[in-house]
PDB file of C-alpha atoms in Angstrom:
ATOM      1  CA  GLN A   1       2.908  27.801   3.726  1.00 85.00           C
ATOM      2  CA  VAL A   2       1.722  31.283   4.746  1.00 92.00           C
ATOM      3  CA  GLN A   3      -1.510  32.347   6.373  1.00 95.00           C
ATOM      4  CA  LEU A   4      -3.075  35.821   6.373  1.00 96.00           C
ATOM      5  CA  VAL A   5      -5.538  36.478   9.217  1.00 95.00           C
ATOM      6  CA  GLU A   6      -7.831  39.495   8.908  1.00 96.00           C
ATOM      7  CA  SER A   7      -9.911  41.307  11.511  1.00 96.00           C
ATOM      8  CA  GLY A   8     -11.786  44.579  12.121  1.00 97.00           C
ATOM      9  CA  GLY A   9     -14.708  44.447   9.734  1.00 97.00           C
ATOM     10  CA  GLY A  10     -18.266  45.200  10.761  1.00 97.00           C
ATOM     11  CA  LEU A  11     -21.287  47.449  10.398  1.00 98.00           C
ATOM     12  CA  VAL A  12     -20.859  51.211  10.578  1.00 98.00           C
ATOM     13  CA  GLN A  13     -22.987  54.248   9.749  1.00 98.00           C
ATOM     14  CA  PRO A  14     -22.033  56.666   6.936  1.00 98.00           C
ATOM     15  CA  GLY A  15     -19.297  59.006   8.108  1.00 98.00           C
ATOM     16  CA  GLY A  16     -17.994  56.482  10.628  1.00 98.00           C
ATOM     17  CA  SER A  17     -14.613  54.771  10.861  1.00 98.00           C
ATOM     18  CA  LEU A  18     -13.156  51.274  10.974  1.00 98.00           C
ATOM     19  CA  ARG A  19      -9.638  49.882  11.166  1.00 98.00           C
ATOM     20  CA  LEU A  20      -8.784  46.599   9.444  1.00 98.00           C
ATOM     21  CA  SER A  21      -5.798  44.476  10.444  1.00 97.00           C
ATOM     22  CA  CYS A  22      -4.010  41.630   8.673  1.00 97.00           C
ATOM     23  CA  ALA A  23      -1.215  39.534  10.168  1.00 96.00           C
ATOM     24  CA  ALA A  24       0.939  37.163   8.095  1.00 94.00           C
ATOM     25  CA  SER A  25       2.520  34.054   9.617  1.00 94.00           C
ATOM     26  CA  GLY A  26       4.390  30.993   8.388  1.00 91.00           C
ATOM     27  CA  SER A  27       7.476  30.516   6.208  1.00 86.00           C
ATOM     28  CA  ILE A  28       8.423  34.141   5.552  1.00 88.00           C
ATOM     29  CA  PHE A  29      11.781  35.596   4.732  1.00 87.00           C
ATOM     30  CA  SER A  30      10.442  39.012   3.727  1.00 88.00           C
ATOM     31  CA  ILE A  31       7.228  40.633   2.491  1.00 89.00           C
ATOM     32  CA  ASN A  32       7.708  42.867  -0.498  1.00 89.00           C
ATOM     33  CA  VAL A  33       4.177  44.275  -0.657  1.00 93.00           C
ATOM     34  CA  MET A  34       1.063  44.134   1.529  1.00 93.00           C
ATOM     35  CA  GLY A  35      -2.250  45.591   0.556  1.00 96.00           C
ATOM     36  CA  TRP A  36      -6.022  45.546   0.554  1.00 98.00           C
ATOM     37  CA  TYR A  37      -8.543  44.735  -2.175  1.00 98.00           C
ATOM     38  CA  ARG A  38     -12.327  44.781  -2.017  1.00 98.00           C
ATOM     39  CA  GLN A  39     -15.204  43.130  -3.844  1.00 98.00           C
ATOM     40  CA  ALA A  40     -18.832  44.317  -3.800  1.00 96.00           C
ATOM     41  CA  PRO A  41     -21.666  41.957  -4.755  1.00 91.00           C
ATOM     42  CA  GLY A  42     -21.762  41.385  -8.501  1.00 94.00           C
ATOM     43  CA  LYS A  43     -18.568  43.353  -9.117  1.00 96.00           C
ATOM     44  CA  GLU A  44     -14.888  42.582  -9.763  1.00 97.00           C
ATOM     45  CA  ARG A  45     -12.288  42.540  -7.004  1.00 97.00           C
ATOM     46  CA  VAL A  46     -10.355  45.810  -7.143  1.00 97.00           C
ATOM     47  CA  LEU A  47      -7.282  47.266  -5.491  1.00 97.00           C
ATOM     48  CA  VAL A  48      -7.878  49.664  -2.581  1.00 98.00           C
ATOM     49  CA  ALA A  49      -4.368  50.376  -1.201  1.00 98.00           C
ATOM     50  CA  THR A  50      -0.862  48.863  -1.072  1.00 97.00           C
ATOM     51  CA  ARG A  51       2.316  49.553   0.900  1.00 95.00           C
ATOM     52  CA  THR A  52       5.838  48.239   0.387  1.00 92.00           C
ATOM     53  CA  SER A  53       8.302  47.406   3.152  1.00 87.00           C
ATOM     54  CA  GLY A  54      10.148  50.560   2.180  1.00 89.00           C
ATOM     55  CA  GLY A  55       7.107  52.748   2.742  1.00 90.00           C
ATOM     56  CA  SER A  56       5.834  53.437  -0.787  1.00 95.00           C
ATOM     57  CA  THR A  57       2.011  53.592  -0.967  1.00 97.00           C
ATOM     58  CA  THR A  58      -0.704  53.520  -3.620  1.00 97.00           C
ATOM     59  CA  TYR A  59      -4.444  54.226  -3.326  1.00 98.00           C
ATOM     60  CA  VAL A  60      -7.406  53.944  -5.618  1.00 97.00           C
ATOM     61  CA  ASP A  61      -8.758  57.433  -6.393  1.00 98.00           C
ATOM     62  CA  SER A  62     -12.109  56.855  -4.631  1.00 97.00           C
ATOM     63  CA  VAL A  63     -10.466  56.444  -1.174  1.00 98.00           C
ATOM     64  CA  LYS A  64      -7.694  59.050  -1.317  1.00 98.00           C
ATOM     65  CA  GLY A  65      -7.879  61.382   1.667  1.00 97.00           C
ATOM     66  CA  ARG A  66     -10.164  59.013   3.577  1.00 98.00           C
ATOM     67  CA  PHE A  67      -8.197  55.746   3.932  1.00 98.00           C
ATOM     68  CA  THR A  68      -4.653  55.265   5.237  1.00 98.00           C
ATOM     69  CA  ILE A  69      -2.570  52.092   4.859  1.00 97.00           C
ATOM     70  CA  SER A  70       0.269  51.376   7.304  1.00 95.00           C
ATOM     71  CA  ARG A  71       2.587  48.460   8.114  1.00 91.00           C
ATOM     72  CA  ASP A  72       4.388  47.068  11.122  1.00 90.00           C
ATOM     73  CA  ASN A  73       7.198  45.295   9.302  1.00 83.00           C
ATOM     74  CA  ALA A  74       8.565  43.606  12.459  1.00 86.00           C
ATOM     75  CA  ARG A  75       5.161  41.977  13.065  1.00 89.00           C
ATOM     76  CA  ASN A  76       4.351  41.271   9.376  1.00 92.00           C
ATOM     77  CA  THR A  77       1.106  43.158   9.834  1.00 94.00           C
ATOM     78  CA  VAL A  78      -0.743  45.654   7.616  1.00 95.00           C
ATOM     79  CA  TYR A  79      -3.541  48.013   8.675  1.00 97.00           C
ATOM     80  CA  LEU A  80      -6.206  49.967   6.804  1.00 98.00           C
ATOM     81  CA  GLN A  81      -7.654  52.958   8.646  1.00 98.00           C
ATOM     82  CA  MET A  82     -10.952  53.860   6.997  1.00 98.00           C
ATOM     83  CA  ASN A  83     -12.535  57.256   7.824  1.00 98.00           C
ATOM     84  CA  SER A  84     -15.558  59.097   6.428  1.00 98.00           C
ATOM     85  CA  LEU A  85     -17.007  55.834   5.217  1.00 98.00           C
ATOM     86  CA  LYS A  86     -19.645  55.882   2.473  1.00 98.00           C
ATOM     87  CA  PRO A  87     -22.262  53.303   1.440  1.00 98.00           C
ATOM     88  CA  GLU A  88     -20.252  52.641  -1.742  1.00 97.00           C
ATOM     89  CA  ASP A  89     -17.394  51.374   0.472  1.00 98.00           C
ATOM     90  CA  THR A  90     -19.557  48.353   1.367  1.00 98.00           C
ATOM     91  CA  ALA A  91     -17.689  45.209   0.257  1.00 98.00           C
ATOM     92  CA  VAL A  92     -15.707  42.202   1.377  1.00 98.00           C
ATOM     93  CA  TYR A  93     -12.157  43.403   2.017  1.00 98.00           C
ATOM     94  CA  TYR A  94      -9.259  41.022   1.286  1.00 98.00           C
ATOM     95  CA  CYS A  95      -5.696  41.244   2.547  1.00 97.00           C
ATOM     96  CA  ASN A  96      -2.954  40.484   0.018  1.00 96.00           C
ATOM     97  CA  ALA A  97       0.789  39.885   0.419  1.00 95.00           C
ATOM     98  CA  VAL A  98       3.670  39.174  -1.958  1.00 94.00           C
ATOM     99  CA  ILE A  99       6.183  37.114   0.004  1.00 92.00           C
ATOM    100  CA  HIS A 100       9.775  36.070  -0.605  1.00 89.00           C
ATOM    101  CA  ASP A 101      10.726  32.720   0.979  1.00 87.00           C
ATOM    102  CA  GLY A 102      14.448  33.347   1.100  1.00 87.00           C
ATOM    103  CA  PHE A 103      15.222  30.718  -1.545  1.00 89.00           C
ATOM    104  CA  GLY A 104      14.562  32.752  -4.678  1.00 88.00           C
ATOM    105  CA  ASN A 105      10.804  32.254  -4.815  1.00 91.00           C
ATOM    106  CA  LEU A 106       7.964  34.799  -4.713  1.00 91.00           C
ATOM    107  CA  TYR A 107       4.423  33.885  -3.685  1.00 93.00           C
ATOM    108  CA  ASN A 108       1.097  35.727  -3.735  1.00 94.00           C
ATOM    109  CA  TYR A 109      -1.240  35.103  -0.768  1.00 96.00           C
ATOM    110  CA  TRP A 110      -4.787  36.154   0.066  1.00 97.00           C
ATOM    111  CA  GLY A 111      -6.761  36.345   3.284  1.00 97.00           C
ATOM    112  CA  GLN A 112     -10.277  34.933   3.639  1.00 96.00           C
ATOM    113  CA  GLY A 113     -11.919  38.368   3.594  1.00 97.00           C
ATOM    114  CA  THR A 114     -13.748  40.486   6.145  1.00 97.00           C
ATOM    115  CA  GLN A 115     -17.143  42.122   5.567  1.00 98.00           C
ATOM    116  CA  VAL A 116     -17.489  45.918   5.795  1.00 98.00           C
ATOM    117  CA  THR A 117     -21.045  47.286   5.637  1.00 98.00           C
ATOM    118  CA  VAL A 118     -21.755  51.024   5.622  1.00 98.00           C
ATOM    119  CA  SER A 119     -25.477  51.698   6.122  1.00 97.00           C
ATOM    120  CA  SER A 120     -27.913  53.833   8.095  1.00 92.00           C
TER     121      SER A 120
END
């Protein structure tokens, strides 16, 4: 069993910054991909950013140039630095990880979510 623990959400004014953190623990051999998704009220959950253990990254177009995803592979932790925040960034942000258990199995895990609110 693997747990993902998220932190760093909160209330911020437009133009402000936040940094989200997500640490994975449990039965882990390696983590292929870690990333962040978000879900606004009444909308579908969508991808925000991902990063592989090798350093490859992807971003949704709406956050390019404003958000940066990074990983500390030794600590099984992923971060999302969010700058120049806009009201449309308001959502619950979920950490995601694709984990190999060392016995030929891949598993997809989700955190509980952390609220980010951008408002004046």
